Coordinates of C-alpha atoms in Angstrom, one line a residue:
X86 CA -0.4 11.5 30.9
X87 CA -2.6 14.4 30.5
X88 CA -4.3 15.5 27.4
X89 CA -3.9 18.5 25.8
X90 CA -7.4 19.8 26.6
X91 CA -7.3 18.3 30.2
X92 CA -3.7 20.7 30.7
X93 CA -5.4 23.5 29.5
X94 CA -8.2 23.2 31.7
X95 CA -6.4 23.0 34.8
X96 CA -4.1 26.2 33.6
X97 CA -6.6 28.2 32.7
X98 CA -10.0 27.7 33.8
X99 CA -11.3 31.2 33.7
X100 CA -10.7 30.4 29.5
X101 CA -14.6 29.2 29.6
X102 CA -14.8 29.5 25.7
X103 CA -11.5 27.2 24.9
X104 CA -9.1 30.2 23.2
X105 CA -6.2 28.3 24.3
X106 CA -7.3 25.7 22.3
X107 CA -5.5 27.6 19.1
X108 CA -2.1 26.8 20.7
X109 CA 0.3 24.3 19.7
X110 CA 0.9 21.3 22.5
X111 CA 4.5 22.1 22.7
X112 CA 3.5 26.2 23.3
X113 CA 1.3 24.4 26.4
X114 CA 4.4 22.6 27.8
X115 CA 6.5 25.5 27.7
X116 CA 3.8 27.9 29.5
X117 CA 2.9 25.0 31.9
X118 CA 6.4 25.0 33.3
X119 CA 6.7 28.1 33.3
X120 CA 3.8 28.5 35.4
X121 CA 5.1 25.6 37.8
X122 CA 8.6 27.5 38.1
X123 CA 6.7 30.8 39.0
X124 CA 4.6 28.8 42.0
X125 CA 8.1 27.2 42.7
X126 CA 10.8 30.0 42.5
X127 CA 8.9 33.0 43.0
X128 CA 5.9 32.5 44.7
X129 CA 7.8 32.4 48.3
X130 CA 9.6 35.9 47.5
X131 CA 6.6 38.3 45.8
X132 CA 4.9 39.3 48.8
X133 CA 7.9 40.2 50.9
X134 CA 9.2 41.7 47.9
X135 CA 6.0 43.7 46.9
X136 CA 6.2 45.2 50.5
X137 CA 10.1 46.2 50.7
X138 CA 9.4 47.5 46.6
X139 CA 12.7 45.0 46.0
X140 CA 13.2 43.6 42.9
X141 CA 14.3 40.1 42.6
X142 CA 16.1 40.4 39.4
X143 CA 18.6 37.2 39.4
X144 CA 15.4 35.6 40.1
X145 CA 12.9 36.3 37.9
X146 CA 15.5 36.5 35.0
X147 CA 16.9 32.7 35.9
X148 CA 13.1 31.7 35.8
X149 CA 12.4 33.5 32.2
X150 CA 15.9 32.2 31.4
X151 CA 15.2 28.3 32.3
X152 CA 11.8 28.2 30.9
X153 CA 13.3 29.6 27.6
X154 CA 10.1 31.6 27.1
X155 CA 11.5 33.5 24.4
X156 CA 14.1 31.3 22.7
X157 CA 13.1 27.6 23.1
X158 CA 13.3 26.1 19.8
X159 CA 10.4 24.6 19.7
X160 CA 8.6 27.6 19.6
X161 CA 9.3 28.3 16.2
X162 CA 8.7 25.3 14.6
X163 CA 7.3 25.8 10.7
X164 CA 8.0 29.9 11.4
X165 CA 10.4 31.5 8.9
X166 CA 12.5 32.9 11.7
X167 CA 13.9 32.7 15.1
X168 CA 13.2 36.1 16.5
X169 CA 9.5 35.9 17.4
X170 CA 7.0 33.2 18.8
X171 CA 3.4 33.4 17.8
X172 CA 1.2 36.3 18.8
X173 CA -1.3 33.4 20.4
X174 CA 1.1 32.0 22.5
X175 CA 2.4 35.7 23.8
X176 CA -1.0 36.1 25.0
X177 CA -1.5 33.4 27.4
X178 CA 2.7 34.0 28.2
X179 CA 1.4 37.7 29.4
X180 CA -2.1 36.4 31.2
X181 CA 0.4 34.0 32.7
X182 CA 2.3 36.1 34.0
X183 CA -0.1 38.5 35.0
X184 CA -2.4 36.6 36.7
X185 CA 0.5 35.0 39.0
X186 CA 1.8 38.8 39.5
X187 CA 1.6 42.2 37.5
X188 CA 4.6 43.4 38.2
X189 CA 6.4 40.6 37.2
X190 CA 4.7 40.7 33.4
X191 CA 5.3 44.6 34.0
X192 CA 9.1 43.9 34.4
X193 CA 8.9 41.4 31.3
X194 CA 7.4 43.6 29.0
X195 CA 9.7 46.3 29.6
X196 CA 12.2 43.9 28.5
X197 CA 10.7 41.1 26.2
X198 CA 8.5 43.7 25.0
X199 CA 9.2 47.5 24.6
X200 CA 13.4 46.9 24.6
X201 CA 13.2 43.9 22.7
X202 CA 11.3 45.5 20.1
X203 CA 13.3 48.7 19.5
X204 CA 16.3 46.2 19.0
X205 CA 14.0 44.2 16.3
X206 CA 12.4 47.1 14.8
X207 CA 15.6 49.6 15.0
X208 CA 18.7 47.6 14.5
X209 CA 20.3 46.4 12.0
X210 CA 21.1 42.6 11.2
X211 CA 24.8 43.5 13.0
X212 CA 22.6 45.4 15.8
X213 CA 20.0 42.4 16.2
X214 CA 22.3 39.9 16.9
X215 CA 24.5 42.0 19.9
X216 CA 22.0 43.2 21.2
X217 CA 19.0 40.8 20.2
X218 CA 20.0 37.7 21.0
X219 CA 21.3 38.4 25.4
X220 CA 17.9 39.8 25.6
X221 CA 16.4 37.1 24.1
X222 CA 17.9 34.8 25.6
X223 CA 17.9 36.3 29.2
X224 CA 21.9 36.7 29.6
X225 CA 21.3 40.4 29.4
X226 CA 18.4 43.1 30.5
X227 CA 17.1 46.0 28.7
X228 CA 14.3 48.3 29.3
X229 CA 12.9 51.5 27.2
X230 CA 14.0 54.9 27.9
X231 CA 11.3 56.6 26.3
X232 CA 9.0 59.0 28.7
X233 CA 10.5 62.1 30.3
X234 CA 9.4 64.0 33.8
X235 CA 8.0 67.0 32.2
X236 CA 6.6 64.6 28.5
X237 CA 4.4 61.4 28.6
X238 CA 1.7 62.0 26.4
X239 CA 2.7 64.5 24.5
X240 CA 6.3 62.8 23.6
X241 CA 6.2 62.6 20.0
X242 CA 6.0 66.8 19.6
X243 CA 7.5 67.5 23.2
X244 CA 11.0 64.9 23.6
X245 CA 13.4 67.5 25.1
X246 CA 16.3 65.1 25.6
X247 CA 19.1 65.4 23.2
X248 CA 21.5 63.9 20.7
X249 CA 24.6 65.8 18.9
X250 CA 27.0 64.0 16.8
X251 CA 30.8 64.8 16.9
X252 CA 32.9 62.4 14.4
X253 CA 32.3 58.9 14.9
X254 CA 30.7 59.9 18.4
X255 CA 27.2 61.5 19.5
X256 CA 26.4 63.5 22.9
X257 CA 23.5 62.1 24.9
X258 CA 22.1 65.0 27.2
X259 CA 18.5 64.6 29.0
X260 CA 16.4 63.0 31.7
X261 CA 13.6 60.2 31.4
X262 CA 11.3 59.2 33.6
X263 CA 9.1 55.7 34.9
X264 CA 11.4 54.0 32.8
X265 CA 10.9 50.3 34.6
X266 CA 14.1 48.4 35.2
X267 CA 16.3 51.3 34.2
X268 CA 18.1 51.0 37.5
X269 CA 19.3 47.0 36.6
X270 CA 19.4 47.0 33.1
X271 CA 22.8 46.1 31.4
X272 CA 22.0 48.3 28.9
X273 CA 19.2 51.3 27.9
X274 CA 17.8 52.3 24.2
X275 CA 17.8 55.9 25.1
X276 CA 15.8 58.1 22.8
X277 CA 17.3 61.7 21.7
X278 CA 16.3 64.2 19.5
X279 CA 19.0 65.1 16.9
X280 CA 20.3 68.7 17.3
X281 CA 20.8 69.0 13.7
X282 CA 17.4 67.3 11.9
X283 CA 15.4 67.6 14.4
X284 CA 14.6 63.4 14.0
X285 CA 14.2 61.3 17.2
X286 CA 16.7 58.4 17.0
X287 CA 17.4 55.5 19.4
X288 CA 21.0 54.9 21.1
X289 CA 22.0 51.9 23.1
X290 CA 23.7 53.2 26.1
X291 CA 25.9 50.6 28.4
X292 CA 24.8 50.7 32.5
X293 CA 28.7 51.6 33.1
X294 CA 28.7 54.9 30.8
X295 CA 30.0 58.1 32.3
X296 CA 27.4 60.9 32.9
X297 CA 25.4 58.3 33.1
X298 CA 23.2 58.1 36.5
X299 CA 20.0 56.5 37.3
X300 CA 17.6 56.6 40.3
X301 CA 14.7 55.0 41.3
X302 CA 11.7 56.4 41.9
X303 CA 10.1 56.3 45.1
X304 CA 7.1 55.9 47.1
X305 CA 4.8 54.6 44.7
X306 CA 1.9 52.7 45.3
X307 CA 1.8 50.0 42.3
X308 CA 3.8 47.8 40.6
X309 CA 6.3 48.0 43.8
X310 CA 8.6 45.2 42.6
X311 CA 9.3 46.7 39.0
X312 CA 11.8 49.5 40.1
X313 CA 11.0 52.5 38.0
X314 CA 14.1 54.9 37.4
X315 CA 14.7 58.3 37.0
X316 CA 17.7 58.8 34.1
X317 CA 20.2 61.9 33.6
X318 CA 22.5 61.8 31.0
X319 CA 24.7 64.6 31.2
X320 CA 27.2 64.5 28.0
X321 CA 27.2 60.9 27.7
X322 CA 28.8 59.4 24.7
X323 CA 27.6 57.0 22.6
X324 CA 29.5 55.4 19.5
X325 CA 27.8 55.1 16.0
X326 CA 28.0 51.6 15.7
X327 CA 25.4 51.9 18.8
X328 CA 23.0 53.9 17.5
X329 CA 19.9 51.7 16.1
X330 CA 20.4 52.6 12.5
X331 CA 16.4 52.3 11.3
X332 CA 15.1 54.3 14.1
X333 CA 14.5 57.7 12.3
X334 CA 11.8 59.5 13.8
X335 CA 8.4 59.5 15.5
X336 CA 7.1 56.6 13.1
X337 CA 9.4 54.1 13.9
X338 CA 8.8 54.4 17.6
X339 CA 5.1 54.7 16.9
X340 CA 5.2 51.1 14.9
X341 CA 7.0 49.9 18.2
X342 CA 4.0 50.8 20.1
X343 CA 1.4 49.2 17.4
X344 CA 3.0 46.2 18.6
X345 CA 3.5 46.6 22.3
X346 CA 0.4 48.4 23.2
X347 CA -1.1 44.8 23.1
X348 CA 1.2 43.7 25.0
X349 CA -0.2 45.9 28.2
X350 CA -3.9 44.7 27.1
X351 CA -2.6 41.4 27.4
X352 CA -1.2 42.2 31.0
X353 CA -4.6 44.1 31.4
X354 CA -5.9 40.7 30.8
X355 CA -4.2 38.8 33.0
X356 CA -4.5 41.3 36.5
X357 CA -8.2 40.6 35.5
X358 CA -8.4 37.0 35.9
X359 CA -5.3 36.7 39.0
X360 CA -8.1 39.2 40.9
X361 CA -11.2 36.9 39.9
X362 CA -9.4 33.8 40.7
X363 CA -8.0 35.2 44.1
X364 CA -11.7 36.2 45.0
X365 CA -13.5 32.9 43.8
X366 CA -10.9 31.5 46.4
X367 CA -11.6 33.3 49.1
X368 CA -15.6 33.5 48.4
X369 CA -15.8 29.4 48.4
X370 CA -13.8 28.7 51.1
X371 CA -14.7 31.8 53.9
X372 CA -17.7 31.6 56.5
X373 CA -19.8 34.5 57.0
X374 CA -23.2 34.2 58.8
X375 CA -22.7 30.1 58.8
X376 CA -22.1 30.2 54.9
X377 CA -19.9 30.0 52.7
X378 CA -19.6 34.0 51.1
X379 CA -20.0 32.3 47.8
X380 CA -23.7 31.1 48.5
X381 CA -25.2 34.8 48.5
X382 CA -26.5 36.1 45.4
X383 CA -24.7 39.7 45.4
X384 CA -21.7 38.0 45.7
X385 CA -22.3 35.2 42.8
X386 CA -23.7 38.3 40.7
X387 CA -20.1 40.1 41.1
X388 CA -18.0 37.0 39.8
X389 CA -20.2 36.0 36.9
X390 CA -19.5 40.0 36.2
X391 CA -15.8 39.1 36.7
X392 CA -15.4 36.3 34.7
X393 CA -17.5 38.0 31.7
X394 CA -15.0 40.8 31.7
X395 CA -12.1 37.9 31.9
X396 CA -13.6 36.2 28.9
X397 CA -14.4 39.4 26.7
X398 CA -10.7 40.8 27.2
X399 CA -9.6 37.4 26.7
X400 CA -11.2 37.7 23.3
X401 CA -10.0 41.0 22.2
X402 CA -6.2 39.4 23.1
X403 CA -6.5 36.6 21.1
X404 CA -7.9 38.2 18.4
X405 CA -5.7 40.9 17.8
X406 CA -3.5 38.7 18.2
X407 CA -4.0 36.7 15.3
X408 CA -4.2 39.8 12.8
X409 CA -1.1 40.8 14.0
X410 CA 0.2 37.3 13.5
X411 CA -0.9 38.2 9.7
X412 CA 1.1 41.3 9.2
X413 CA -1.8 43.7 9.6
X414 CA -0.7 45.3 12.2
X415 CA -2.4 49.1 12.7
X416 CA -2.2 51.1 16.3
X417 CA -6.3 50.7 15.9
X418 CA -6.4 47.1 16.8
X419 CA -4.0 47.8 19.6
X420 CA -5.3 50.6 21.4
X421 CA -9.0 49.6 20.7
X422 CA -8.0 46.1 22.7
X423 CA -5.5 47.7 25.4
X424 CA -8.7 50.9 26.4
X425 CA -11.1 48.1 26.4
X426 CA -8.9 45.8 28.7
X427 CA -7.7 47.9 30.7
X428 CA -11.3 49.5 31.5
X429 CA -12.7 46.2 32.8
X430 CA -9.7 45.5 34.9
X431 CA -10.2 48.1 36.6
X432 CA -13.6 47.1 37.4
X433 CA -13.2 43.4 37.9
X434 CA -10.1 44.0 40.7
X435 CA -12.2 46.9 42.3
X436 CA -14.8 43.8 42.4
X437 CA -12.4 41.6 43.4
X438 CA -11.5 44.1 46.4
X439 CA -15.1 44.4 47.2
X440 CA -16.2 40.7 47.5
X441 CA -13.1 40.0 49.5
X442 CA -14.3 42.8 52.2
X443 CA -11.4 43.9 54.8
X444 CA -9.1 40.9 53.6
X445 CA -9.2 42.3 50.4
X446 CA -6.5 45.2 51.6
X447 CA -4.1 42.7 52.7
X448 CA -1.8 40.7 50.5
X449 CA -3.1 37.4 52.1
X450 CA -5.7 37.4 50.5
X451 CA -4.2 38.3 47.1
X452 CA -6.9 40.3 45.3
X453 CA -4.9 43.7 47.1
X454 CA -1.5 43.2 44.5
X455 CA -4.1 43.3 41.8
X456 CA -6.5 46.1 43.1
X457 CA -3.4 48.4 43.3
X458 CA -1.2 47.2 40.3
X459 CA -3.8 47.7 37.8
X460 CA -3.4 51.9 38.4
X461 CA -0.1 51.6 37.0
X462 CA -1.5 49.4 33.6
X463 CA -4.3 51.4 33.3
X464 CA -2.0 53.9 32.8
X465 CA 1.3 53.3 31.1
X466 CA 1.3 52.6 27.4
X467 CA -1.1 55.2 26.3
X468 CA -3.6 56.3 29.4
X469 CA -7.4 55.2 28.5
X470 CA -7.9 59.3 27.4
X471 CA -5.2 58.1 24.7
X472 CA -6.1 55.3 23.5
X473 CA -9.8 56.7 23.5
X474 CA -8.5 59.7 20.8
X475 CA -6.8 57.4 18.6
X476 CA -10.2 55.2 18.3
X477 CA -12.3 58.3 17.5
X478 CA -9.6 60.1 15.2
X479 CA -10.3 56.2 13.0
X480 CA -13.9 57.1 13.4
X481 CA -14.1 61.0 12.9
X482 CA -10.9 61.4 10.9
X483 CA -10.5 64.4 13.0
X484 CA -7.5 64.3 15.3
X485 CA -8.8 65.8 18.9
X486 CA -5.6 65.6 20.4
X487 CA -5.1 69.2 21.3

């Protein structure tokens, strides 16, 4: 039987300075067969299905469900509740993810992330457990109908969609945008700016509503799998009992982000390493000039680069991680550790790309999925420009963000 140290080594060897050490033996079972059922279940359909932009919902969802990755009881042992698993173990659940495919961890998030939050953060106790618990648990999917077509950034001043309450009822009029797994999801937290207050609020709208339509965008280049859709709700109606009762302006939402921002530098994390560990394949097991590639010194130089920028995102995970585990959760920490991951993503899978040559623009090779997807994350949840305004409004006190 192996040893907890020995299992950790052999699931994540790019972890040179032993972070995973601070999780629990049972956390390391759950993620180890999690990351057998992914090699198992998955890995025969991701490439077809990165190339036709298909989503293999039942799939993934029966993988998450079996694994229990967010409800197995043993992940809350000596925690005071049943809601959320340690902020440790999230991190190596994202960099597993991520590393075996971004959009798969993209398509998580969305879900175990973003929606699942606004249900924790928003609802009440009745509101938690209708909602809460089929996300949870995998017997239902969410997603987070946030960003519009003409309002990304600027969303907090600029949300044009639109929420007017009529007796027990409220009007839901407006579009989003790159809302990821809008087009499957049983049901949408839809956010709407109250005619009369002005106050954003958060309504649960069910897949089946009238006025209701959703479309997927097309032709994108990154996180293919993840279908992104493209929401109208044209007079939809939403009872009260399913609007999320805390969520009463741009602060609430902001605290969601606090928390899910991290999230994405986990992800950030995790594209990182699947690109190094696809390239120190390739590079000790390909020929050139009757060598292995590995042997040359330009090449060894750009994978010692690529596993420092594994490790030193890594770190920021893990230990933002554990001050959020403390309660000290500030959108600081998070955007200082999603700007920072995200940036040297971007440069390991562009190093990745290059090591790998001409193969490394095919999906055989596997550094390609990782080249491209990490556009998308370097992107979504606050771009790097962002990020970079809320670090230097902490350092300035001066806001520069018009």
């Amino acid at each position: 039987m192996q040893t907890k140290e020995e299992l950790i080594k052999e699931l994540w060897p790019e972890d040179l300075l032993g972070y995973a050490e601070k999780l629990t033996d049972k956390e390391v079972a759950i993620l180890k067969n999690l990351q057998e059922q992914l090699e198992e279940r998955l890995r025969p359909l991701i490439y077809d299905c990165t190339e036709k932009a298909e989503l293999p919902r039942e799939e993934i969802l029966g993988v998450f469900r079996d694994c229990r990755i967010m409800d197995h009881p043993d992940l809350f042992e000596g925690r005071d509740q049943d809601w959320k698993p340690s902020e440790v173990y999230n991190v190596f659940l994202y960099l597993t993810l991520a590393r075996f495919d971004p959009s798969v961890a993209t398509f998580y998030t969305v879900h175990g992330g973003l929606g699942y939050n606004t249900i924790l953060m928003g609802g009440n106790d009745e509101q938690r457990e209708r909602f809460g618990r089929p996300v949870q648990r995998f017997e239902a999917q969410t997603c987070f109908g946030l960003t519009e077509p003409d309002h990304g950034s600027d969303i907090a001043s600029g949300l044009a969609s639109t929420a007017e309450r009529k007796g027990d009822k409220w009007i839901i009029n407006g579009e989003k945008r790159w809302i990821g797994g809008a087009k499957t999801a049983d049901f949408i937290p839809f956010f709407a700016r109250d005619v009369e207050t002005g106050k954003i609020m958060c309504f649960m709208i069910g897949k089946d509503s009238p006025g209701l339509e959703v479309e997927n965008v097309e032709h994108k280049i990154a996180l293919r799998i993840v279908n992104n859709g493209h929401i109208t709700c044209k007079d939809v109606q939403v009872d009260e009992k399913d609007r999320l009762e805390f969520i009463k302006g741009w602060k609430t939402v902001a605290n969601i982000f606090v928390r899910t921002r991290l999230d994405v530098a986990h992800i950030a994390l995790g594209t990182a390493a699947g690109s190094f560990i696809a390239a120190q394949k390739l590079v000790t097991t390909r020929e050139q000039f009757g060598r292995k590639i590995g042997s040359f010194q330009l090449v060894q130089e750009k994978l010692a680069r690529m596993q420092a920028n594994v490790i030193a995102a890594l770190g920021y995970s893990v230990r933002v991680a554990e001050i959020q585990e403390t309660g000290k959760e500030v959108m600081l920490n998070s955007s200082l550790a999603k700007m920072h991951n995200a940036l040297r993503m971007r440069e390991t899978v562009a190093l990745g790309r290059e090591i790998c040559g001409g193969n490394g623009i095919t999906y055989d090779v596997d550094v390609a999925r990782f080249f491209v997807d990490a556009e998308a994350i370097y992107t979504y949840e606050g771009t790097h420009e962002v990020n970079a305004l809320i670090i230097g409004r902490e350092l300035t006190n001066l806001a520069a963000f018009v």
